[in-house]
Coordinates of C-alpha atoms and ligand atoms in Angstrom, one line a residue:
X36 CA -51.3 -153.5 -7.9
X37 CA -47.8 -154.7 -7.2
X38 CA -44.9 -152.4 -6.8
X39 CA -41.8 -152.5 -8.9
X40 CA -38.3 -151.1 -8.2
X41 CA -35.1 -151.1 -10.1
X42 CA -31.6 -149.5 -9.9
X43 CA -28.7 -149.2 -12.1
X44 CA -25.7 -147.0 -11.3
X45 CA -22.7 -146.8 -9.0
X46 CA -24.2 -147.6 -5.6
X47 CA -25.0 -151.0 -4.2
X48 CA -28.5 -151.8 -5.6
X49 CA -29.8 -154.2 -2.8
X50 CA -30.5 -151.6 0.0
X51 CA -32.0 -149.2 -2.5
X52 CA -34.3 -151.9 -4.0
X53 CA -35.3 -153.2 -0.5
X54 CA -36.1 -149.7 0.9
X55 CA -38.0 -148.9 -2.3
X56 CA -40.1 -152.0 -2.0
X57 CA -40.9 -151.1 1.6
X58 CA -42.2 -147.8 0.4
X59 CA -44.2 -149.4 -2.3
X60 CA -45.6 -152.2 -0.1
X61 CA -48.9 -150.3 0.0
X62 CA -49.4 -151.5 -3.6
X63 CA -49.4 -155.2 -2.7
X64 CA -47.8 -157.2 0.0
X65 CA -48.4 -160.9 -0.4
X66 CA -45.0 -161.8 -1.6
X67 CA -41.7 -160.1 -2.6
X68 CA -38.5 -160.7 -4.5
X69 CA -35.3 -159.2 -5.6
X70 CA -32.6 -159.9 -8.2
X71 CA -29.2 -158.4 -8.0
X72 CA -26.6 -158.6 -10.7
X73 CA -22.9 -158.1 -10.0
X74 CA -21.8 -158.3 -13.6
X75 CA -21.1 -162.0 -13.6
X76 CA -23.8 -163.7 -11.5
X77 CA -27.5 -162.9 -10.9
X78 CA -28.5 -163.5 -7.3
X79 CA -32.2 -163.9 -6.9
X80 CA -34.3 -164.3 -3.7
X81 CA -38.0 -164.3 -3.4
X82 CA -40.6 -165.3 -0.9
X83 CA -44.2 -165.4 0.1
X84 CA -44.8 -162.7 2.7
X85 CA -43.7 -159.1 3.3
X86 CA -40.5 -157.3 2.3
X87 CA -39.3 -157.8 5.9
X88 CA -39.5 -161.6 5.2
X89 CA -37.6 -161.1 1.9
X90 CA -34.9 -159.1 3.8
X91 CA -34.3 -162.1 6.0
X92 CA -34.4 -164.6 3.3
X93 CA -32.1 -162.6 1.1
X94 CA -29.3 -163.1 3.7
X95 CA -28.8 -166.4 1.9
X96 CA -27.6 -164.7 -1.3
X97 CA -24.8 -162.4 -2.2
X98 CA -26.2 -158.9 -2.1
X99 CA -23.4 -157.3 -4.0
X100 CA -24.0 -155.6 -7.3
X101 CA -25.0 -152.2 -8.8
X102 CA -27.9 -153.4 -10.9
X103 CA -31.0 -154.7 -9.2
X104 CA -34.7 -155.1 -9.6
X105 CA -37.4 -156.0 -7.0
X106 CA -41.1 -156.6 -6.7
X107 CA -43.8 -156.6 -4.1
X108 CA -46.8 -158.5 -5.2
X109 CA -50.6 -158.5 -5.1
X110 CA -51.4 -161.9 -6.7
X111 CA -53.5 -162.0 -9.8
X112 CA -52.3 -165.2 -11.6
X113 CA -51.3 -167.9 -9.3
X114 CA -51.5 -168.0 -5.5
X115 CA -49.0 -166.1 -3.4
X116 CA -46.1 -168.5 -2.9
X117 CA -42.3 -168.4 -3.3
X118 CA -42.4 -169.7 -6.9
X119 CA -45.0 -167.3 -8.2
X120 CA -43.2 -164.3 -6.6
X121 CA -41.3 -162.1 -9.0
X122 CA -38.6 -161.6 -10.4
X123 CA -38.9 -164.4 -13.0
X124 CA -36.1 -165.9 -15.1
X125 CA -36.4 -166.8 -18.7
X126 CA -35.6 -170.5 -19.6
X127 CA -32.0 -169.7 -20.5
X128 CA -31.5 -167.9 -17.1
X129 CA -30.2 -164.8 -19.0
X130 CA -33.3 -162.6 -18.8
X131 CA -34.9 -161.5 -15.5
X132 CA -38.2 -159.6 -15.3
X133 CA -40.6 -157.9 -12.8
X134 CA -44.1 -157.0 -13.9
X135 CA -47.1 -155.1 -12.5
X136 CA -50.3 -155.8 -14.4
X137 CA -51.9 -158.6 -16.2
X138 CA -51.2 -160.3 -19.6
X139 CA -54.7 -161.4 -20.6
X140 CA -53.7 -163.6 -23.5
X141 CA -50.9 -165.4 -21.6
X142 CA -52.5 -168.8 -22.0
X143 CA -52.3 -169.0 -25.7
X144 CA -48.7 -167.6 -25.7
X145 CA -47.8 -170.1 -23.1
X146 CA -49.1 -173.0 -25.2
X147 CA -47.2 -171.8 -28.2
X148 CA -44.0 -171.5 -26.1
X149 CA -44.5 -175.0 -24.6
X150 CA -44.8 -176.3 -28.2
X151 CA -41.4 -174.7 -28.9
X152 CA -39.9 -176.5 -25.9
X153 CA -40.2 -173.9 -23.1
X154 CA -41.1 -175.0 -19.6
X155 CA -42.6 -173.0 -16.8
X156 CA -42.0 -173.2 -13.0
X157 CA -44.7 -170.7 -11.9
X158 CA -48.4 -170.2 -12.7
X159 CA -47.8 -166.6 -13.6
X160 CA -48.4 -164.6 -16.8
X161 CA -45.1 -162.8 -16.1
X162 CA -43.0 -165.9 -16.6
X163 CA -44.7 -166.3 -20.0
X164 CA -43.8 -162.8 -21.0
X165 CA -40.1 -163.1 -20.2
X166 CA -39.9 -166.3 -22.2
X167 CA -41.8 -164.7 -25.1
X168 CA -39.1 -161.9 -25.0
X169 CA -36.4 -164.6 -25.0
X170 CA -38.0 -166.4 -27.9
X171 CA -38.2 -163.2 -29.9
X172 CA -34.5 -162.5 -29.2
X173 CA -33.6 -166.0 -30.5
X174 CA -35.8 -166.2 -33.5
X175 CA -35.4 -162.6 -34.7
X176 CA -31.7 -162.2 -33.6
X177 CA -32.5 -158.8 -32.0
X178 CA -31.2 -157.0 -28.9
X179 CA -33.2 -156.9 -25.7
X180 CA -34.9 -153.6 -26.4
X181 CA -36.2 -154.6 -29.8
X182 CA -37.2 -158.1 -28.4
X183 CA -39.2 -156.4 -25.7
X184 CA -41.0 -154.2 -28.2
X185 CA -41.9 -157.1 -30.5
X186 CA -43.1 -159.2 -27.6
X187 CA -45.2 -156.4 -26.2
X188 CA -46.9 -156.0 -29.5
X189 CA -48.1 -159.5 -29.2
X190 CA -49.6 -159.3 -25.8
X191 CA -53.0 -158.0 -24.7
X192 CA -53.3 -156.6 -21.2
X193 CA -51.6 -154.1 -18.9
X194 CA -48.1 -153.9 -17.7
X195 CA -45.3 -151.9 -16.2
X196 CA -42.2 -154.1 -16.6
X197 CA -38.4 -153.9 -16.0
X198 CA -36.2 -156.5 -17.6
X199 CA -32.5 -157.0 -17.9
X200 CA -30.2 -159.4 -19.8
X201 CA -27.2 -161.0 -18.2
X202 CA -25.3 -160.3 -21.4
X203 CA -25.9 -156.6 -20.9
X204 CA -24.8 -155.6 -17.4
X205 CA -25.2 -151.9 -18.0
X206 CA -28.8 -151.9 -19.3
X207 CA -32.4 -152.2 -18.1
X208 CA -35.4 -152.0 -20.4
X209 CA -38.7 -150.8 -19.1
X210 CA -42.2 -150.4 -20.7
X211 CA -45.6 -149.3 -19.6
X212 CA -49.3 -149.8 -20.6
X213 CA -51.9 -149.2 -18.0
X214 CA -49.7 -149.5 -14.9
X215 CA -47.5 -146.7 -13.7
X216 CA -43.8 -146.4 -14.2
X217 CA -41.4 -143.6 -13.2
X218 CA -37.7 -143.3 -13.9
X219 CA -35.6 -141.3 -11.5
X220 CA -32.7 -139.7 -13.2
X221 CA -29.5 -139.1 -11.1
X222 CA -25.8 -138.5 -11.9
X223 CA -24.9 -141.5 -14.0
X224 CA -27.5 -143.6 -12.2
X225 CA -31.2 -144.4 -12.8
X226 CA -34.0 -145.6 -10.6
X227 CA -37.2 -147.3 -11.7
X228 CA -40.3 -147.5 -9.6
X229 CA -44.1 -147.6 -9.6
X230 CA -44.1 -144.1 -8.0
X231 CA -41.3 -141.7 -7.1
X232 CA -41.2 -142.6 -3.4
X233 CA -38.4 -145.2 -3.7
X234 CA -35.9 -142.7 -5.1
X235 CA -36.9 -139.3 -3.6
X236 CA -33.9 -139.1 -1.4
X237 CA -31.6 -139.6 -4.4
X238 CA -33.0 -137.4 -7.1
X239 CA -35.9 -135.0 -7.7
X240 CA -35.8 -135.5 -11.4
X241 CA -38.2 -138.0 -12.9
X242 CA -39.6 -139.2 -16.2
X243 CA -43.1 -140.7 -16.1
X244 CA -43.6 -143.1 -19.0
X245 CA -46.8 -142.6 -21.0
X246 CA -48.9 -145.6 -22.0
X247 CA -47.4 -147.7 -24.8
X248 CA -44.0 -146.2 -24.2
X249 CA -40.8 -148.1 -23.5
X250 CA -37.3 -146.9 -22.5
X251 CA -33.9 -148.3 -22.8
X252 CA -31.9 -147.2 -19.8
X253 CA -28.2 -147.5 -20.3
X254 CA -25.5 -146.3 -18.0
X255 CA -23.5 -143.4 -19.4
X256 CA -26.3 -142.7 -22.0
X257 CA -29.4 -140.6 -22.2
X258 CA -32.7 -142.5 -21.7
X259 CA -33.9 -143.7 -25.1
X260 CA -37.7 -143.6 -25.3
X261 CA -39.8 -145.3 -28.0
X262 CA -43.4 -145.8 -28.8
X263 CA -44.1 -149.6 -28.5
X264 CA -46.5 -149.8 -31.4
X265 CA -44.6 -148.0 -34.2
X266 CA -41.1 -147.6 -32.8
X267 CA -41.4 -143.8 -33.1
X268 CA -38.8 -141.9 -31.0
X269 CA -40.3 -140.1 -28.0
X270 CA -38.6 -137.4 -25.9
X271 CA -38.3 -137.8 -22.2
X272 CA -39.9 -134.9 -20.3
X273 CA -37.9 -134.6 -17.1
X274 CA -40.1 -133.3 -14.3
X275 CA -38.9 -131.8 -11.0
X276 CA -40.7 -133.5 -8.1
X277 CA -42.1 -131.6 -5.2
X278 CA -42.4 -134.6 -2.8
X279 CA -40.1 -134.7 0.2
X280 CA -38.9 -137.6 2.3
X281 CA -40.7 -136.5 5.5
X282 CA -44.1 -136.9 3.7
X283 CA -43.5 -140.5 3.0
X284 CA -42.3 -141.5 6.5
X285 CA -44.3 -142.1 9.6
X286 CA -43.0 -139.1 11.5
X287 CA -43.5 -140.5 15.0
X288 CA -46.9 -142.0 14.5
X289 CA -47.5 -145.7 15.0
X290 CA -49.2 -146.1 11.6
X291 CA -49.4 -144.1 8.4
X292 CA -53.2 -144.2 8.8
X293 CA -53.1 -142.3 12.0
X294 CA -50.5 -139.8 10.6
X295 CA -52.7 -139.3 7.6
X296 CA -55.8 -138.8 9.8
X297 CA -53.9 -136.1 11.7
X298 CA -52.6 -134.5 8.5
X299 CA -56.1 -133.6 7.4
X300 CA -56.2 -130.0 8.7
X301 CA -53.1 -129.3 6.7
X302 CA -54.2 -131.3 3.7
X303 CA -57.5 -129.5 3.4
X304 CA -55.8 -126.2 3.7
X305 CA -53.2 -127.1 1.1
X306 CA -56.1 -128.2 -1.2
X307 CA -57.9 -124.8 -1.1
X308 CA -54.7 -122.7 -0.8
X309 CA -54.4 -120.3 -3.8
X310 CA -57.9 -121.3 -4.9
X311 CA -60.2 -120.0 -2.2
X312 CA -59.7 -116.3 -2.1
X313 CA -62.3 -115.3 0.5
X314 CA -61.2 -111.7 0.8
X315 CA -61.5 -111.2 -2.9
X316 CA -64.7 -113.2 -3.0
X317 CA -63.5 -115.6 -5.7
X318 CA -62.5 -119.2 -6.2
X319 CA -59.8 -119.6 -8.7
X320 CA -59.4 -123.0 -10.4
X321 CA -57.7 -123.0 -13.8
X322 CA -59.3 -126.3 -14.9
X323 CA -62.8 -124.9 -14.2
X324 CA -62.1 -121.3 -15.3
X325 CA -60.9 -122.5 -18.7
X326 CA -63.9 -124.8 -19.2
X327 CA -66.6 -123.0 -17.4
X328 CA -69.2 -123.2 -20.2
X329 CA -68.7 -127.0 -20.4
X330 CA -70.0 -127.1 -16.8
X331 CA -72.6 -124.5 -16.9
X332 CA -74.1 -125.8 -20.1
X333 CA -73.8 -129.5 -19.1
X334 CA -77.0 -131.5 -19.2
X335 CA -75.7 -133.3 -16.2
X336 CA -72.5 -134.3 -14.4
X337 CA -71.7 -137.9 -14.2
X338 CA -69.3 -138.8 -11.4
X339 CA -67.3 -142.1 -11.6
X340 CA -65.1 -143.5 -8.9
X341 CA -64.5 -146.6 -6.7
X342 CA -64.5 -147.2 -3.0
X343 CA -63.9 -144.2 -0.8
X344 CA -63.6 -141.9 -3.8
X345 CA -67.1 -143.1 -4.8
X346 CA -68.3 -142.0 -1.4
X347 CA -66.7 -138.6 -2.0
X348 CA -68.6 -138.6 -5.3
X349 CA -71.9 -139.2 -3.4
X350 CA -71.2 -136.3 -1.1
X351 CA -70.5 -134.2 -4.2
X352 CA -73.9 -135.2 -5.7
X353 CA -75.6 -133.6 -2.7
X354 CA -73.4 -130.5 -3.0
X355 CA -73.7 -130.0 -6.7
X356 CA -77.5 -130.5 -6.8
X357 CA -78.1 -128.5 -3.6
X358 CA -75.8 -125.6 -4.3
X359 CA -75.2 -125.4 -8.1
X360 CA -78.5 -127.0 -9.2
X361 CA -76.8 -129.2 -11.7
X362 CA -78.2 -132.8 -12.0
X363 CA -75.6 -135.4 -11.0
X364 CA -75.4 -139.1 -11.3
X365 CA -72.8 -141.0 -9.3
X366 CA -71.6 -144.3 -10.7
X367 CA -69.3 -147.1 -9.7
X368 CA -66.7 -146.9 -12.5
X369 CA -66.7 -150.7 -12.7
X370 CA -70.5 -150.8 -13.5
X371 CA -70.5 -147.7 -15.7
X372 CA -67.9 -149.0 -18.1
X373 CA -69.7 -152.2 -18.8
X374 CA -73.3 -151.2 -19.0
X375 CA -73.5 -149.3 -22.3
X376 CA -74.3 -146.0 -20.6
X377 CA -75.9 -143.2 -22.4
X378 CA -73.3 -140.4 -22.7
X379 CA -73.4 -137.4 -24.9
X380 CA -71.2 -134.5 -25.7
X381 CA -73.4 -132.4 -23.4
X382 CA -72.3 -134.4 -20.4
X383 CA -69.4 -133.7 -18.1
X384 CA -67.8 -136.7 -16.4
X385 CA -65.8 -136.1 -13.2
X386 CA -63.5 -139.0 -12.3
X387 CA -62.3 -139.1 -8.7
X388 CA -59.3 -141.1 -7.7
X389 CA -56.6 -140.8 -5.1
X390 CA -54.1 -142.9 -6.9
X391 CA -55.1 -141.8 -10.4
X392 CA -54.4 -145.3 -11.5
X393 CA -57.6 -147.3 -10.7
X394 CA -58.2 -149.4 -13.8
X395 CA -62.0 -149.2 -13.8
X396 CA -62.0 -145.5 -13.3
X397 CA -59.5 -145.1 -16.1
X398 CA -61.5 -147.2 -18.4
X399 CA -64.7 -145.3 -17.6
X400 CA -62.9 -142.1 -18.6
X401 CA -61.8 -143.5 -21.9
X402 CA -65.3 -144.6 -22.7
X403 CA -66.8 -141.2 -21.8
X404 CA -64.2 -139.5 -23.9
X405 CA -64.9 -141.7 -26.9
X406 CA -68.6 -140.7 -26.6
X407 CA -67.7 -137.0 -26.6
X408 CA -68.1 -136.2 -22.9
X409 CA -65.8 -133.6 -21.3
X410 CA -63.7 -135.4 -18.7
X411 CA -62.5 -133.7 -15.5
X412 CA -60.1 -135.5 -13.2
X413 CA -59.9 -135.1 -9.4
X414 CA -56.7 -137.0 -8.4
X415 CA -54.2 -136.8 -5.7
X416 CA -51.2 -138.3 -7.4
X417 CA -49.6 -135.8 -9.7
X418 CA -48.9 -137.0 -13.2
X419 CA -51.0 -140.2 -12.7
X420 CA -52.7 -141.9 -15.6
X421 CA -56.2 -140.5 -14.8
X422 CA -54.8 -137.0 -14.4
X423 CA -53.1 -137.3 -17.8
X424 CA -56.1 -138.9 -19.5
X425 CA -58.6 -136.2 -18.4
X426 CA -59.4 -133.2 -20.5
X427 CA -58.8 -131.0 -17.4
X428 CA -58.7 -131.4 -13.7
X429 CA -57.9 -130.3 -10.2
X430 CA -55.5 -132.0 -7.9
X431 CA -56.2 -132.6 -4.3
X432 CA -53.1 -131.6 -2.4
X433 CA -53.3 -134.3 0.3
X434 CA -49.7 -135.3 -0.1
X435 CA -48.7 -139.0 -0.4
X436 CA -51.4 -141.3 1.2
X437 CA -49.6 -144.5 2.1
X438 CA -52.0 -146.2 4.6
X439 CA -54.2 -148.5 2.4
X440 CA -57.4 -147.1 4.0
X441 CA -58.1 -143.8 2.5
X442 CA -58.5 -140.9 4.9
X443 CA -57.1 -137.6 3.9
X444 CA -57.8 -138.4 0.3
X445 CA -61.5 -138.5 1.1
X446 CA -61.7 -135.1 2.9
X447 CA -59.5 -133.4 0.3
X448 CA -61.6 -134.8 -2.5
X449 CA -64.7 -133.3 -0.8
X450 CA -62.8 -130.0 -0.5
X451 CA -62.1 -129.8 -4.2
X452 CA -65.6 -130.8 -5.2
X453 CA -67.1 -128.2 -2.8
X454 CA -64.9 -125.5 -4.4
X455 CA -66.1 -126.6 -7.8
X456 CA -69.8 -126.6 -6.7
X457 CA -69.5 -123.2 -5.1
X458 CA -67.8 -121.8 -8.1
X459 CA -70.5 -123.1 -10.4
X460 CA -73.3 -122.0 -8.0
X461 CA -71.9 -118.4 -8.2
X462 CA -71.4 -118.6 -12.0
X463 CA -75.0 -119.8 -12.6
X464 CA -76.4 -117.1 -10.3
X465 CA -77.7 -119.6 -7.8
X466 CA -75.9 -117.8 -5.0
X467 CA -76.0 -114.2 -4.0
X468 CA -72.6 -112.6 -3.2
X469 CA -73.3 -112.7 0.5
X470 CA -74.2 -116.3 0.5
X471 CA -71.1 -117.1 -1.6
X472 CA -69.0 -115.2 0.9
X473 CA -70.6 -117.0 3.8
X474 CA -69.6 -120.3 2.3
X475 CA -66.0 -119.2 1.5
X476 CA -65.4 -117.9 5.0
X477 CA -66.9 -121.0 6.6
X478 CA -64.8 -123.3 4.4
X479 CA -61.7 -121.4 5.6
X480 CA -62.6 -122.4 9.2
X481 CA -62.7 -126.1 8.4
X482 CA -59.1 -127.0 9.0
X483 CA -59.3 -125.6 12.6
X484 CA -62.7 -127.4 13.1
X485 CA -61.1 -130.6 11.9
X486 CA -58.3 -130.0 14.4
X487 CA -61.0 -129.7 17.1
X488 CA -62.7 -132.8 15.9
X489 CA -59.4 -134.7 16.3
X490 CA -59.5 -133.8 20.0
X491 CA -62.1 -136.5 20.4
X492 CA -59.4 -139.1 19.9
X493 CA -59.1 -140.1 23.5
X494 CA -62.9 -140.4 23.9
X495 CA -63.2 -142.4 20.6
X496 CA -60.5 -144.7 21.9
X497 CA -62.6 -145.5 25.0
X498 CA -65.6 -146.2 22.7
X499 CA -63.4 -148.5 20.6
X500 CA -62.5 -150.5 23.7
X501 CA -66.2 -151.2 24.4
X502 CA -67.0 -152.3 20.9
X503 CA -63.8 -153.9 19.6
X504 CA -65.1 -157.4 19.8
X505 CA -68.4 -156.7 18.0
X506 CA -69.3 -159.0 15.2
X507 CA -71.4 -156.4 13.3
X508 CA -71.8 -152.7 13.2
X509 CA -74.4 -150.4 11.6
X510 CA -73.7 -146.9 10.5
X511 CA -76.6 -144.5 9.8
X512 CA -76.7 -141.0 8.4
X513 CA -79.0 -138.8 6.4
X514 CA -78.6 -136.3 3.6
X515 CA -75.0 -135.1 3.3
X516 CA -74.0 -137.6 6.0
X517 CA -75.4 -140.7 4.4
X518 CA -72.2 -141.1 2.3
X519 CA -70.2 -140.6 5.5
X520 CA -72.1 -143.5 7.0
X521 CA -71.1 -145.6 4.1
X522 CA -67.5 -144.5 4.4
X523 CA -67.4 -145.1 8.1
X524 CA -68.6 -148.7 7.5
X525 CA -66.1 -149.3 4.8
X526 CA -63.2 -148.0 7.0
X527 CA -64.2 -150.4 9.8
X528 CA -64.6 -153.5 7.7
X529 CA -61.5 -153.0 5.6
X530 CA -59.1 -152.6 8.5
X531 CA -60.7 -154.4 11.4
X532 CA -62.5 -157.1 9.5
X533 CA -65.7 -156.5 11.4
X534 CA -68.8 -156.7 9.2
X535 CA -70.3 -153.2 8.9
X536 CA -73.0 -151.6 6.9
X537 CA -73.9 -148.1 6.1
X538 CA -77.5 -147.0 5.5
X539 CA -79.5 -143.9 5.1
X540 CA -81.1 -143.6 8.6
X541 CA -84.6 -143.7 7.3
X542 CA -84.0 -146.9 5.4
X543 CA -83.4 -148.7 8.7
X544 CA -87.1 -149.5 9.1
X545 CA -87.1 -151.2 5.7
X546 CA -85.0 -154.1 6.8
X547 CA -81.8 -153.4 8.9
X548 CA -83.9 -152.8 12.0
X549 CA -84.3 -156.5 12.2
X550 CA -80.6 -156.8 13.1
X551 CA -80.8 -154.6 16.1
X552 CA -80.5 -156.1 19.5
X553 CA -78.4 -155.4 22.6
X554 CA -75.3 -156.7 20.8
X555 CA -75.5 -154.3 17.9
X556 CA -73.5 -151.0 18.0
X557 CA -75.2 -148.4 15.8
X558 CA -73.2 -145.3 14.9
X559 CA -75.6 -142.5 14.1
X560 CA -74.6 -139.2 12.6
X561 CA -77.0 -136.7 14.1
X562 CA -75.7 -133.3 13.5
X563 CA -77.9 -130.3 14.2
X564 CA -78.6 -129.2 10.6
X565 CA -79.1 -132.6 8.9
X566 CA -82.7 -133.6 9.3
X567 CA -82.0 -133.6 13.0
X568 CA -85.4 -134.4 14.4
X569 CA -85.9 -137.3 12.0
X570 CA -82.6 -138.8 13.0
X571 CA -83.5 -138.4 16.6
X572 CA -86.6 -140.5 15.9
X573 CA -84.4 -143.1 14.3
X574 CA -82.3 -143.1 17.5
X575 CA -85.5 -143.7 19.6
X576 CA -86.3 -146.6 17.4
X577 CA -82.8 -148.1 17.9
X578 CA -83.0 -147.5 21.7
X579 CA -86.4 -149.2 22.1
X580 CA -84.8 -152.3 20.5
X581 CA -81.8 -152.1 22.9
X582 CA -79.2 -151.3 20.3
X583 CA -76.1 -149.5 21.5
X584 CA -76.0 -146.0 20.2
X585 CA -72.8 -144.1 19.4
X586 CA -73.9 -140.7 18.2
X587 CA -71.9 -138.0 16.3
X588 CA -73.5 -134.7 17.3
X589 CA -73.0 -131.0 17.0
X590 CA -71.2 -129.4 20.0
X591 CA -73.7 -128.5 22.7
X592 CA -76.3 -131.0 21.7
X593 CA -78.6 -132.0 24.6
X594 CA -81.4 -134.1 23.1
X595 CA -79.3 -136.9 21.6
X596 CA -77.1 -137.0 24.7
X597 CA -80.0 -138.2 26.7
X598 CA -80.7 -141.1 24.4
X599 CA -77.2 -142.3 23.2
X600 CA -74.8 -144.6 25.0
X601 CA -71.9 -142.5 23.8
X602 CA -71.8 -139.1 22.3
X603 CA -68.9 -137.6 20.2
X604 CA -69.1 -133.9 19.4
X605 CA -68.0 -132.0 16.3
X606 CA -68.0 -128.2 15.9
X607 CA -70.9 -126.6 14.2
X608 CA -70.6 -125.7 10.5
X609 CA -72.8 -125.4 7.4
X610 CA -74.7 -128.5 6.6
X611 CA -72.9 -129.1 3.3
X612 CA -69.5 -129.0 5.1
X613 CA -70.4 -131.4 7.9
X614 CA -69.0 -134.5 6.1
X615 CA -65.5 -132.9 6.5
X616 CA -66.0 -133.1 10.3
X617 CA -68.3 -136.1 10.9
X618 CA -65.9 -138.4 9.1
X619 CA -63.1 -137.7 11.5
X620 CA -64.4 -139.6 14.6
X621 CA -65.4 -142.5 12.3
X622 CA -61.9 -142.7 10.9
X623 CA -60.5 -142.7 14.5
X624 CA -63.0 -145.3 15.6
X625 CA -62.0 -147.8 12.9
X626 CA -58.3 -147.1 13.5
X627 CA -58.5 -147.8 17.3
X628 CA -60.6 -150.9 16.9
X629 CA -58.2 -152.3 14.3
X630 CA -55.2 -151.6 16.5
X631 CA -57.0 -153.2 19.5
X632 CA -57.7 -156.3 17.4
X633 CA -54.1 -156.5 16.4
X634 CA -54.9 -156.0 12.7
X635 CA -52.4 -154.7 10.2
X636 CA -53.8 -151.2 10.0
X637 CA -51.7 -149.9 7.1
X638 CA -51.8 -153.0 5.1
X639 CA -55.1 -154.9 5.6
X640 CA -55.4 -158.4 4.3
X641 CA -56.3 -158.9 0.6
X642 CA -56.2 -155.2 -0.2
X643 CA -53.8 -153.0 -2.1
X644 CA -53.6 -149.2 -2.4
X645 CA -53.7 -148.9 -6.1
X646 CA -56.1 -151.2 -8.0
X647 CA -54.7 -151.3 -11.5
X648 CA -56.5 -154.5 -12.4
X649 CA -60.2 -154.5 -13.1
Ligands
F6R429 C1 -60.8 -147.5 0.9 C2 -59.9 -147.4 -0.3 C3 -60.4 -147.8 -1.6 C4 -60.1 -146.8 -2.6 C5 -60.5 -147.3 -4.0 C6 -60.3 -146.3 -5.1 O1 -60.2 -147.0 2.1 O2 -58.8 -146.9 -0.2 O3 -61.8 -148.1 -1.5 O4 -60.8 -145.6 -2.3 O5 -59.7 -148.4 -4.3 O6 -59.0 -145.9 -5.2 P1 -58.6 -144.5 -5.9 O7 -59.2 -143.4 -5.1 O8 -57.1 -144.5 -5.9 O9 -59.1 -144.6 -7.3

């Protein structure tokens, strides 16, 4: 969590830092701050609230200067307020720092520094770190870069930091462990950011720091990379970025979430493009092709993920077991990593993560690797920590997802996992060529069927109008669509703050049915091929208790239409592919309800896009 931005070069830093923070606001948005250095004076402004609030507050300071750093915060230590916001000064006022992460042993360091005469204004671990760096500078008589290195060797935790020293107007020092940090390399100018979006209009060249690396960025010089632990020189690998500006702007939509919902036909197609070769009857995926025996000989596949990605993992469990006949366990990464799981070198672990930075998922990967499992990453963000930590992987090609609520990440994750399951089914001889071909050609029709599902938008909006003031909401689905019910409930609660629960439809009679009365909207996924008759019986049970039924059905359905209060149709497809369609009206429903309730759709309260703390 938290976004960091920095600039050093020949342009005015303030507008670059502010714009960059706005692009990174998805990472945290409870407070923000900026420090601009004009070569003689550091001007610092920070505030509780959004980057927009910071922009207003910063009118009070001089904004001139070609070196600047900024921060948008998701609070960990200390409540969100002006004082706890970053940047933080050291006691002398010479050093200024921004930090994304957590210093776990900050209390003991703080005590030691207090004993040496330091005082602290904020409750943050970050202010402790900047003073530790200052103390090292003083006691060891070393320059900033060396002091940062020595200090970081004393801390336990995670960080992406940028720090500068008033005495060195042409230098910023950055370091990373656990939290992401990219350096944009321009013509005699450098950009620093948690991801490349703040500098994409200035340069396509970026260096992503590895864990335990630091860099001294000095104007007129090459970036100097070092390993934090042993001071070994590292060599920057300058990558050419593919991202473009359009992808990270709203493009006429009111919210990123809506834009991203509408991007799904394209995103799914981009995800299978070059992999799904239906006319040749093959699926080509380098990460699987090169490791095929690991999968076909695996005792089982363990899937680890969090949140929406975990729901995609649950859909994958159905697909892998049903189609490829490989046993699968799906685990919350946060539980898996702490419960001494049994993992062997015959296991394959698939980690799913949009951001590729989720701390619990990353830790689960490390644990599985230590125990000898083969780790396969399914990530959206190219070059992210999980992608790099995995033994092999396949990217989803969803493009940047900026709305905090995951939408296109979910459907593209399912697309990648379906491709893998189909490939393994074929390899293991579970599928005849004709059945394989049927799946491939059907998968190719999914983008146009998603497009068609999106046409329900106006109808969904009218349904949203009816239920926008509900206090609770129940989502039911069976089989492949049980995880979709969970995902629908998560979408609603996270952006509209309505309490919602997802259940397997048949579980309703084991408890949740007690909740049903005329006030309770129940969203039921009742597609033709998914245990249809049984779900129809569940709908009858809801109806006889006067619950309000919103049914997601297959085009042309007549039976459910007679029972439900509202019916939203999706095109017909193979059962295993229905989650790619049934999820669309649920995303739209939560979106419209949140808009009608005046909620902040793209930045819901208390959340952040990238959860880099455990
Ligand atoms: C929900 C949502 C979160 C994420 C979760 C995992 O809409 O966005 O539940 O799915 O925090 O994030 P990633 O996929 O980046 O590991």
